[in-house]
Coordinates of C-alpha atoms in Angstrom, one line a residue:
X1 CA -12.3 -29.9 -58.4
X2 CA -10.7 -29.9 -54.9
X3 CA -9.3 -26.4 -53.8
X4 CA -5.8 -26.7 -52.5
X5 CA -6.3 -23.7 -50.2
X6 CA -7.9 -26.2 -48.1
X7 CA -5.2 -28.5 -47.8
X8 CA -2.7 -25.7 -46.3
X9 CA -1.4 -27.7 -42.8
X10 CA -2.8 -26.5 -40.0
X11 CA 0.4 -25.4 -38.3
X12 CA 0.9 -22.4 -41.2
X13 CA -2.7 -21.3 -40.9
X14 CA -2.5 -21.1 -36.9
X15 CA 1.0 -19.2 -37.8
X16 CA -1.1 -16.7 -39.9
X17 CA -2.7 -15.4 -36.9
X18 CA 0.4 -14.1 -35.4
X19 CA 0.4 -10.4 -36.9
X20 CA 2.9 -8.5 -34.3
X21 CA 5.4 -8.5 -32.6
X22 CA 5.5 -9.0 -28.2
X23 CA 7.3 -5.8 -26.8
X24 CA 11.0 -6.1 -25.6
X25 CA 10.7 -7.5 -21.8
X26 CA 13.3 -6.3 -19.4
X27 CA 14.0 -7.1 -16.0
X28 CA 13.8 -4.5 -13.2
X29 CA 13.6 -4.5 -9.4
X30 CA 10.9 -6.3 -7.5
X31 CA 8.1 -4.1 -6.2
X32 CA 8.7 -1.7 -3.3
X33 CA 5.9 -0.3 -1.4
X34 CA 3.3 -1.4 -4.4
X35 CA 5.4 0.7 -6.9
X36 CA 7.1 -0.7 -10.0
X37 CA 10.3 1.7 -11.0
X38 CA 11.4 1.1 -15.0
X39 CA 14.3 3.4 -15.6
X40 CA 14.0 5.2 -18.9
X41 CA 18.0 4.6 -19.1
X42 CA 17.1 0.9 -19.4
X43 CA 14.1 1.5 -21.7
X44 CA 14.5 4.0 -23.9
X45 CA 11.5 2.9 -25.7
X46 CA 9.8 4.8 -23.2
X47 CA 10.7 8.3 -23.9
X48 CA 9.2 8.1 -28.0
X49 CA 6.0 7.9 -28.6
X50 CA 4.5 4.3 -29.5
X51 CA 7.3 2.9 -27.5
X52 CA 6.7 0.1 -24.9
X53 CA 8.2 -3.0 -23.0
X54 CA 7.3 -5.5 -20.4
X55 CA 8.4 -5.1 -17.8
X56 CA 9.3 -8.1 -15.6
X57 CA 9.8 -7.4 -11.2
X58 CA 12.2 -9.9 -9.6
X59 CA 11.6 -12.9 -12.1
X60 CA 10.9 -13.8 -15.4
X61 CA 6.9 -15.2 -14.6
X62 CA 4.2 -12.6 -15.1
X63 CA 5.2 -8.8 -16.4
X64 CA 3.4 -5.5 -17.2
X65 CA 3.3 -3.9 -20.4
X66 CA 4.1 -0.5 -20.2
X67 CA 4.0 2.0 -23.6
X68 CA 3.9 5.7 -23.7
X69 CA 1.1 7.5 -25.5
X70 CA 3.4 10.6 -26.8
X71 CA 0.5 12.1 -24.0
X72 CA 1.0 10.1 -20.9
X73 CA 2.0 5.8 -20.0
X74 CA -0.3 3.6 -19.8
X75 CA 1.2 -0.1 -17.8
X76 CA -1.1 -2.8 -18.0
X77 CA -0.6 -7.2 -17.0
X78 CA 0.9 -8.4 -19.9
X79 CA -0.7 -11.7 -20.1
X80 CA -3.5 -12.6 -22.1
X81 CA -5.9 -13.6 -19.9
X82 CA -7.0 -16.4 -22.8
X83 CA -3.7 -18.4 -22.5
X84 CA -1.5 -16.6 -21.1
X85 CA 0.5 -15.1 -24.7
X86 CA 2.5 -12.0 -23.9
X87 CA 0.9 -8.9 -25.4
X88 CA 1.7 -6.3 -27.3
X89 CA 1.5 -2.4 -28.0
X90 CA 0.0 -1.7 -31.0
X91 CA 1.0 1.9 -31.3
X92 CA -1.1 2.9 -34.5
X93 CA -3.9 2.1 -32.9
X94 CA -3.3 2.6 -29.2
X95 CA -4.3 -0.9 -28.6
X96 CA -3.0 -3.9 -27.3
X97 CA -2.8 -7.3 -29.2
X98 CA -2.6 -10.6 -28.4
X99 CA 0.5 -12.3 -31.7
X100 CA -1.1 -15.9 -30.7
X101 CA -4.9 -16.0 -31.1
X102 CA -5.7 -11.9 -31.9
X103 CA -7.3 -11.0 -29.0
X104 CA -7.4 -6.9 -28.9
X105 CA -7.7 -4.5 -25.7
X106 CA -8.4 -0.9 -25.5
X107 CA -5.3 1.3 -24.3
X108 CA -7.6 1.2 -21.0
X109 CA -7.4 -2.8 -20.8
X110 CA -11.2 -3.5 -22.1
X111 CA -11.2 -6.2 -24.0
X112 CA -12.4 -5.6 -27.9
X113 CA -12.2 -8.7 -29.7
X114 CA -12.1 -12.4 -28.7
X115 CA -11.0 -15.0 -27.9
X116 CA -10.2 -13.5 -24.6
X117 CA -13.4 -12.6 -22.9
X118 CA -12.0 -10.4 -19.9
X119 CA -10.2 -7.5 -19.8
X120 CA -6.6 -7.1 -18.8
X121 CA -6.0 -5.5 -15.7
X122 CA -4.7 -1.5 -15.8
X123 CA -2.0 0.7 -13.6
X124 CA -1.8 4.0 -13.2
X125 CA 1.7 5.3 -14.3
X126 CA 3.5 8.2 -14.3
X127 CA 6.8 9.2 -14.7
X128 CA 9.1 10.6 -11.5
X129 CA 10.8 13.7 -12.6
X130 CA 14.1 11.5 -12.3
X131 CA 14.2 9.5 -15.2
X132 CA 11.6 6.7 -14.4
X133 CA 8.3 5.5 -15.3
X134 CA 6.8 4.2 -12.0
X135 CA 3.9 1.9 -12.6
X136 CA 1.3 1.7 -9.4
X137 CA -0.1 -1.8 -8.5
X138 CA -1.6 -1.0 -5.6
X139 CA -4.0 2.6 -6.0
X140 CA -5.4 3.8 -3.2
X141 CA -9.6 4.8 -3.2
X142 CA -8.9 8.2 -1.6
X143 CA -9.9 7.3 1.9
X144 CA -6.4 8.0 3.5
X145 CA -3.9 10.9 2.4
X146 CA -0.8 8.7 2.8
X147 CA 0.5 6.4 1.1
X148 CA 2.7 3.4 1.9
X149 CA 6.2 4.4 3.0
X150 CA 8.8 1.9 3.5
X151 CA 6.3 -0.8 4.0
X152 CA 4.3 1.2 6.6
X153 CA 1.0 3.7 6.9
X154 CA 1.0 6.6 9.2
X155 CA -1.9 8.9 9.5
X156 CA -2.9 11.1 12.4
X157 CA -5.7 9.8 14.5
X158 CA -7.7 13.1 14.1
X159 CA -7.8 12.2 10.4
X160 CA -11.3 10.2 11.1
X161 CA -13.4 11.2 13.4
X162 CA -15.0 7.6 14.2
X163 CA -11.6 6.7 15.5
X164 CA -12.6 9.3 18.3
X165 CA -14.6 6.5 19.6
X166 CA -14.1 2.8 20.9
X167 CA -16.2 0.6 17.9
X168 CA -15.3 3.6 15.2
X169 CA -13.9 1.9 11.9
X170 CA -12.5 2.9 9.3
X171 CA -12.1 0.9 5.5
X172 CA -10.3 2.2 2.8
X173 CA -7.5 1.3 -0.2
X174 CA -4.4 3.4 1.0
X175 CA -2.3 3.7 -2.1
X176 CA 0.8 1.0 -1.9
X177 CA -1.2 -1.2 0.5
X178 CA -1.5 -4.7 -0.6
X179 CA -5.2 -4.7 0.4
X180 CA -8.4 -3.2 1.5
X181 CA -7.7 -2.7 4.6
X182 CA -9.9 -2.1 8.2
X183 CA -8.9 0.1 11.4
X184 CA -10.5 -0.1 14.3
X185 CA -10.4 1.8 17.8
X186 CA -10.7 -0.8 20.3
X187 CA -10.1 1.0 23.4
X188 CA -9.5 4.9 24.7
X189 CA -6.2 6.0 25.2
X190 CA -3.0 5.2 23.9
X191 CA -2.6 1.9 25.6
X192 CA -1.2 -1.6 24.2
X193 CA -3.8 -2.5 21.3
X194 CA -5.9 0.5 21.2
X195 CA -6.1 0.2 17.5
X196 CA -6.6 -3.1 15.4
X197 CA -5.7 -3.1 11.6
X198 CA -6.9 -6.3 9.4
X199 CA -7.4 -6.9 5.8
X200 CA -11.0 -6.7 4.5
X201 CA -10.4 -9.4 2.4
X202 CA -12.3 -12.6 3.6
X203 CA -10.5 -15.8 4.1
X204 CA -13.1 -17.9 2.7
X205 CA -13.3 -16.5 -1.2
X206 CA -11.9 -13.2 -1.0
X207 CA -14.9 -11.0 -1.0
X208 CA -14.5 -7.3 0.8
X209 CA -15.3 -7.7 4.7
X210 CA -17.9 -4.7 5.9
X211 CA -18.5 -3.1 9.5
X212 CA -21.4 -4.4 10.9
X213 CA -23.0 -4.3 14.4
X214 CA -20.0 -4.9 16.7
X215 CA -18.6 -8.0 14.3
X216 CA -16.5 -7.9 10.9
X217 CA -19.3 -9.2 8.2
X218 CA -18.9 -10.7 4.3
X219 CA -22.1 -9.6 2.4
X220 CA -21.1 -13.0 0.2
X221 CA -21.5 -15.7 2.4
X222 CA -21.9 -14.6 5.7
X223 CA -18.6 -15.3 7.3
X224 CA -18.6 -13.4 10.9
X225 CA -15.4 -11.8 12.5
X226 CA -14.4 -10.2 15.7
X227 CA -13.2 -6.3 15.0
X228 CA -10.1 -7.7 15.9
X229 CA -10.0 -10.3 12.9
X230 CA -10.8 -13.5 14.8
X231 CA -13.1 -16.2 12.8
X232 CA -16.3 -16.2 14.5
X233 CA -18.6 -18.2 12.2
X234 CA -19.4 -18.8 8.3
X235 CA -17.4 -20.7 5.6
X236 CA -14.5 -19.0 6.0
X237 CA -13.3 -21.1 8.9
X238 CA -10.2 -19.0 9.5
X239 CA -9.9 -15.2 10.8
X240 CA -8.6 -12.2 8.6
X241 CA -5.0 -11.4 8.1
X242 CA -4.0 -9.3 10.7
X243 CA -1.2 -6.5 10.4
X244 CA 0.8 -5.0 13.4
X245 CA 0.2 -1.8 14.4
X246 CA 1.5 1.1 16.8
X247 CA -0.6 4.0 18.4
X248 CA 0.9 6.7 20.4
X249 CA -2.2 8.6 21.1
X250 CA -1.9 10.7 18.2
X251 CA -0.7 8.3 14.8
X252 CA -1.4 5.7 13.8
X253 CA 1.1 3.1 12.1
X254 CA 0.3 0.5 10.5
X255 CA 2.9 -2.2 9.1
X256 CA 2.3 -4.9 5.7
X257 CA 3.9 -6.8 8.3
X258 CA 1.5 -9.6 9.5
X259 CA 0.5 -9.8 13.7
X260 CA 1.3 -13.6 14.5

């Protein structure tokens, strides 16, 4: 005897995977200084526990999905990184769900079950003290104090002692920077281009740029660059992006703006 169950379309078994709902998504502003701002006003989801939304910055493509615990938020990219589905919170379970195939994600972003095979990227997030959740894209490693401010770094000299000398270097992940970045004391003195800034990030596939002797070095593939972010040899066939920056003889500023 032929079992009908077996003759159920395909199209209403796929369907039968879907078991929850994606999140609201909402717009909000685009990023400022690496910092997404979600107003609880506009998603009051946010303030009960179990709650979340995506959130979308500037335009519809791509979105984070931020959900509060009842203990803290948690914002992570909201795209299944198996095809792209939006996710969703599951709040039982403080996991996250794929409704297309039924991928699952720890509340951390590690990924559980398949199809999707990667994790989904985390934020730290935290809400203001003035009615926002502000979601972090950009977290910093610790190395410098400050954080981006109106699309600049400042930090006094004094803060790193190898700056005290020509060839010192510093590399770090300031919080709100778009990038490792690399600062270098080129000369003594406050004088025009005492200081260099580029971004660690190598031009050729993206791997993090390290001091080496005199030269900016990738440990991937061996792409060379002057401390000033000039190609020199490798792959990578272009230099690093290099950022504009003022000295005074005491701070340092760095801009996200690029140095032409």
């Amino acid at each position: 005897m032929i079992r009908t169950a077996a003759l159920v379309p395909l199209a209403a078994r796929v369907a039968c995977v879907r078991r929850v709902s994606t999140s609201r998504s909402l717009s909000v502003p685009p990023a400022v200084d690496g910092d997404i701002v979600v107003g609880l006003a506009q998603a009051p989801e946010l303030s009960t526990a179990g709650g979340a939304v995506i959130a979308r910055p500037g335009s519809p493509a791509g979105g984070y999905l931020v959900a509060f615990t009842g203990a803290g938020y948690v914002a992570l990219r909201a795209e299944c990184p198996h095809e792209g589905c939006d996710v969703a919170w599951v709040p039982e379970d403080r996991e996250v769900e794929c409704p297309c195939h039924g991928s699952r994600f720890a509340g951390d972003g590690t990924v559980l079950n398949p199809p999707a095979l990667t994790d989904l990227t985390s934020f730290p997030a935290e809400a203001d003290g003035q009615g926002n959740v502000v979601v972090h894209l950009f977290a910093g490693d610790g190395t410098f104090a400050e954080r981006l401010r109106d699309g600049q770094l400042s930090f006094p000299i004094s803060e790193f002692p190898a700056l005290a000398n020509v060839g010192g270097i510093v590399l770090g992940r300031p919080a709100g920077f778009p990038g490792p970045l690399l600062v270098t004391r080129l000369a003594a003195g406050a004088v025009p281009d005492a200081v260099a800034a580029v971004s660690a990030v190598c031009s050729h596939l993206g791997c993090t740029v390290l001091p080496g002797a005199g030269v900016l070095q990738c440990p991937c593939h061996d792409s060379r660059f002057k401390l000033t972010g000039e190609f020199l040899q490798g792959p990578a066939g272009t230099g690093l992006l290099r950022y504009t920056v003022a000295f005074d003889g005491t701070t340092v500023t760095v801009s996200t703006a690029p140095r032409a």
